[in-house]
Tab-separated table of C-alpha atoms in Angstrom:
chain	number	residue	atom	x	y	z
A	456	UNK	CA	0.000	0.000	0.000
A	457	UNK	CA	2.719	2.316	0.666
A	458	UNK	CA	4.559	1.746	-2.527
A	459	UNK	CA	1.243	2.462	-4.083
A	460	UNK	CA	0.453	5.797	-2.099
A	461	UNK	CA	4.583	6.635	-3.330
A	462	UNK	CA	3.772	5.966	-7.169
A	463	UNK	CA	0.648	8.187	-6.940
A	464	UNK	CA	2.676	10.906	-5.291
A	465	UNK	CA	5.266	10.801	-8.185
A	466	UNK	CA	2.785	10.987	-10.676
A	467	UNK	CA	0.848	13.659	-8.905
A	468	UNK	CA	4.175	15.564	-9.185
A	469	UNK	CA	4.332	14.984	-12.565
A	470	UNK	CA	1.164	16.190	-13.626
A	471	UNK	CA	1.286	19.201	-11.053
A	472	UNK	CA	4.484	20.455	-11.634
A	473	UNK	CA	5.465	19.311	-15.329
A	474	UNK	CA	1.751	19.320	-16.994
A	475	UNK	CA	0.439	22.243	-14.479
A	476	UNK	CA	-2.962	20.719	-13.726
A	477	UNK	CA	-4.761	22.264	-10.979
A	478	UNK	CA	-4.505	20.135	-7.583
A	479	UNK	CA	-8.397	19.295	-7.694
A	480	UNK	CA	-7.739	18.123	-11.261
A	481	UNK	CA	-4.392	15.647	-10.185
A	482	UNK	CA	-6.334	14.596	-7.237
A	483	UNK	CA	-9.365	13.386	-9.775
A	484	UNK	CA	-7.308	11.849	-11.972
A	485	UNK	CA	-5.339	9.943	-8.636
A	486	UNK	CA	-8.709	8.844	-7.515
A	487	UNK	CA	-7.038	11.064	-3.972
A	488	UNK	CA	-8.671	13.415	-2.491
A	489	UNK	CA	-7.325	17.418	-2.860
A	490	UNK	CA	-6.605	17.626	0.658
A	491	UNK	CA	-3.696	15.160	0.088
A	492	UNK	CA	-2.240	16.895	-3.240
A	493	UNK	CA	-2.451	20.302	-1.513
A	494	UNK	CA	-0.513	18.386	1.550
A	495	UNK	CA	1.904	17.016	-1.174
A	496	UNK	CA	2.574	20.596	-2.679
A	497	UNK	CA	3.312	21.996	0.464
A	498	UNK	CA	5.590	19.724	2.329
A	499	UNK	CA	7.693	19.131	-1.629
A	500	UNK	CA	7.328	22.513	-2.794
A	501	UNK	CA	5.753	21.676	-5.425
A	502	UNK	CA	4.579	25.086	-6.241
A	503	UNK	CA	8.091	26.670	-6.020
A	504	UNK	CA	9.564	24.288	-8.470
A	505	UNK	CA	6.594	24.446	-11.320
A	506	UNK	CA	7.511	28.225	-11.159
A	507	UNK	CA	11.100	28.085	-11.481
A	508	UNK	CA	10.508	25.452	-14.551
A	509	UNK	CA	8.127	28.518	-15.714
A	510	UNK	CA	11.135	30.474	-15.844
A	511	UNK	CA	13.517	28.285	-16.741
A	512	UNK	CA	15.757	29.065	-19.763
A	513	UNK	CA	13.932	26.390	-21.979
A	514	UNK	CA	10.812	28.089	-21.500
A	515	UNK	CA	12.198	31.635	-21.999
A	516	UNK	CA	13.971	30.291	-25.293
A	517	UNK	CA	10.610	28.429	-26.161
A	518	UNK	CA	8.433	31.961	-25.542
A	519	UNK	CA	10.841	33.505	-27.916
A	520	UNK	CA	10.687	31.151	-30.576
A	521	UNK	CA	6.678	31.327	-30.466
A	522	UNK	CA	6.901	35.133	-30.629
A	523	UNK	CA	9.123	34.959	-33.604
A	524	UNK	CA	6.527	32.311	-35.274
A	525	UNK	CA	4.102	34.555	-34.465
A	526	UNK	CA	5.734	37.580	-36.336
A	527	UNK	CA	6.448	35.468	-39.316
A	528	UNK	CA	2.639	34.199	-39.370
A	529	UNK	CA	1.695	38.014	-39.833
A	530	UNK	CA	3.985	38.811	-41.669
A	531	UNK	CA	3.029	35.766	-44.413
A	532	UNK	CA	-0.823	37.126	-43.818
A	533	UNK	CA	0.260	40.599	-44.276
A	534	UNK	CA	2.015	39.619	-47.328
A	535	UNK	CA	-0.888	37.873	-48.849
A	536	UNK	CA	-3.460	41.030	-48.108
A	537	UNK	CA	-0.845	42.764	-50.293
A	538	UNK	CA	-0.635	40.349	-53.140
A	539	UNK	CA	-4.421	40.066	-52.855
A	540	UNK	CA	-4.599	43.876	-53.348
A	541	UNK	CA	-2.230	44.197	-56.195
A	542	UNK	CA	-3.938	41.662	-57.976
A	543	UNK	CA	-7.293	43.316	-57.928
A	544	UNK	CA	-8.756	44.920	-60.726
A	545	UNK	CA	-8.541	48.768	-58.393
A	546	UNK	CA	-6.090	48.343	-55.990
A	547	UNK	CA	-6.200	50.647	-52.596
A	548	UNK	CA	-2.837	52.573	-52.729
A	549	UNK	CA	-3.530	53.293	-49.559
A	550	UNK	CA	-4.247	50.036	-48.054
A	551	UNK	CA	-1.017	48.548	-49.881
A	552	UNK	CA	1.057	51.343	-48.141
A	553	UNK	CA	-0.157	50.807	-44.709
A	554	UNK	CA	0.204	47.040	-44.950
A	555	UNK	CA	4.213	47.379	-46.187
A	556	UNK	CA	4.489	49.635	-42.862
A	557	UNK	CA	3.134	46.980	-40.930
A	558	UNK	CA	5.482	44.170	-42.540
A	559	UNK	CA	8.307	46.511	-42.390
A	560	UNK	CA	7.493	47.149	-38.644
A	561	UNK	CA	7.184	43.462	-37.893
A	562	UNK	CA	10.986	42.829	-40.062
A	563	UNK	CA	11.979	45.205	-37.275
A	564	UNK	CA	10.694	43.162	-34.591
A	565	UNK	CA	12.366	39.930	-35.678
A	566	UNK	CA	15.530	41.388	-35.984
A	567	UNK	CA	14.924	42.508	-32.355
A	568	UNK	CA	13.772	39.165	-31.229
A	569	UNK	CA	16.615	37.670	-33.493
A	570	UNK	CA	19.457	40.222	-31.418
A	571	UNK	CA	17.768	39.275	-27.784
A	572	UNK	CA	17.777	35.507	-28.732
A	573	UNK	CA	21.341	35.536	-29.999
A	574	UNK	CA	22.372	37.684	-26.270
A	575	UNK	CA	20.401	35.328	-24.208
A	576	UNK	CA	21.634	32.149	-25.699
A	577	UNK	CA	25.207	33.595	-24.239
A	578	UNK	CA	23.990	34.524	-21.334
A	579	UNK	CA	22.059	31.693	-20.150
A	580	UNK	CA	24.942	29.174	-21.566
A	581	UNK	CA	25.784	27.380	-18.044
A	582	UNK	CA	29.720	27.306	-17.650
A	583	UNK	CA	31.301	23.633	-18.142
A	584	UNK	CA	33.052	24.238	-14.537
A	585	UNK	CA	29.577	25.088	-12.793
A	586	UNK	CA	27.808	21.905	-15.120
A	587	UNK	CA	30.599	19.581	-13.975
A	588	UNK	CA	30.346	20.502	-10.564
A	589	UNK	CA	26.409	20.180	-10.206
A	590	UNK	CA	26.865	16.762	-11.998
A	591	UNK	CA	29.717	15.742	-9.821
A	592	UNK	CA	27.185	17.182	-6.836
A	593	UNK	CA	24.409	14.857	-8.043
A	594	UNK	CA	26.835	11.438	-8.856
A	595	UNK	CA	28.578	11.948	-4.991
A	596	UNK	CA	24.579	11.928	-4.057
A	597	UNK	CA	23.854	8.879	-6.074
A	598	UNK	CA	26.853	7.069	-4.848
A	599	UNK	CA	25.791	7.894	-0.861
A	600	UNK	CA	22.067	6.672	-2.474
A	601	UNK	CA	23.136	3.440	-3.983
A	602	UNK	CA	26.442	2.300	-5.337
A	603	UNK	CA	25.607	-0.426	-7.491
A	604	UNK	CA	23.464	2.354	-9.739
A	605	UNK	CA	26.303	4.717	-9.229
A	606	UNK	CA	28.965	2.450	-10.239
A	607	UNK	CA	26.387	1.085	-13.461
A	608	UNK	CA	26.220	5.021	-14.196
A	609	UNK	CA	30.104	5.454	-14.530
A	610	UNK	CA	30.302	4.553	-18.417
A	611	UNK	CA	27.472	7.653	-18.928
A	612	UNK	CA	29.090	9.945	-16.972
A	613	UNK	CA	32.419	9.627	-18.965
A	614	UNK	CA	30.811	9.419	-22.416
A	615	UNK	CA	28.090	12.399	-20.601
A	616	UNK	CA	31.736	14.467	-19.869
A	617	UNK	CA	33.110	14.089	-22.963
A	618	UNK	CA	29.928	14.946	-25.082
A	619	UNK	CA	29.423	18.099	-22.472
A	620	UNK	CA	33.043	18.918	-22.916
A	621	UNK	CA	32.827	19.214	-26.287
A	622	UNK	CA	29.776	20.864	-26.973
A	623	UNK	CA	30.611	23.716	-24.215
């Protein structure tokens, strides 16, 4: 029973904190009551670490990369108003003129978006010292955990160094 209740927890945290249902709708799912997700979220922080995966730099790069399809979506529409208006037997000048400001507005904002994603990419880049140390951090942990995992996990953690290593 208690490996049970410890499996539902784990998924609970799973769907709270990775798939941000509500704690009504985990506890539904769970066939738990809410009291007992709510419990869950306070004692493990659950609420703490769904924001900081908010945050995280995955999700900042991935909210960039929408905005930028966003812009390019427009500016395709934009660009078939204006073909659409050329194309017509009276075209409105007018019309034409204002869309090009708009598309040249939104080729402004991409390069924008385009400069910020090219900073933050060097910003955000973790240094190899700081990776290798968290990862040396969470191996000693493992090790204290269980050594037979540890000592299965040594061939990764080379190959994981080298890749790392090389892509830093």
């Amino acid at each position: 029973m208690a490996k049970e209740y410890d499996n539902k927890r784990k998924i609970a945290h799973h769907y709270y904190v990775e798939k941000n249902y509500t704690a009504k709708q985990v506890a539904e799912m769970l066939d738990i009551t809410p009291k007992t997700v709510g419990e869950w979220v306070r004692k493990y922080a659950w609420k703490q670490e769904r924001q900081a995966r908010e945050i995280s730099v995955r999700s900042r790069e991935e909210n960039r990369d929408q905005v930028l399809s966003d812009l390019a979506t427009d500016r395709r529409r934009i660009r078939e108003l204006i073909m659409e208006q050329e194309a017509s037997p009276q075209p409105d000048r007018e019309l034409i003129r204002e869309l090009r400001k708009q598309i040249s507005r939104i080729d402004d904002a991409v390069s924008k978006w385009n400069k910020a994603r090219i900073t933050a990419q060097k910003d955000e880049r973790v240094p190899l010292d700081i990776y290798l140390q968290v990862m040396d951090n969470i191996f000693d942990s493992l090790r204290l955990f269980d050594m037979e995992l540890y000592t299965r996990t040594l061939d990764f953690q080379e190959q994981h160094i080298y890749q790392i290593s090389n892509n830093k």
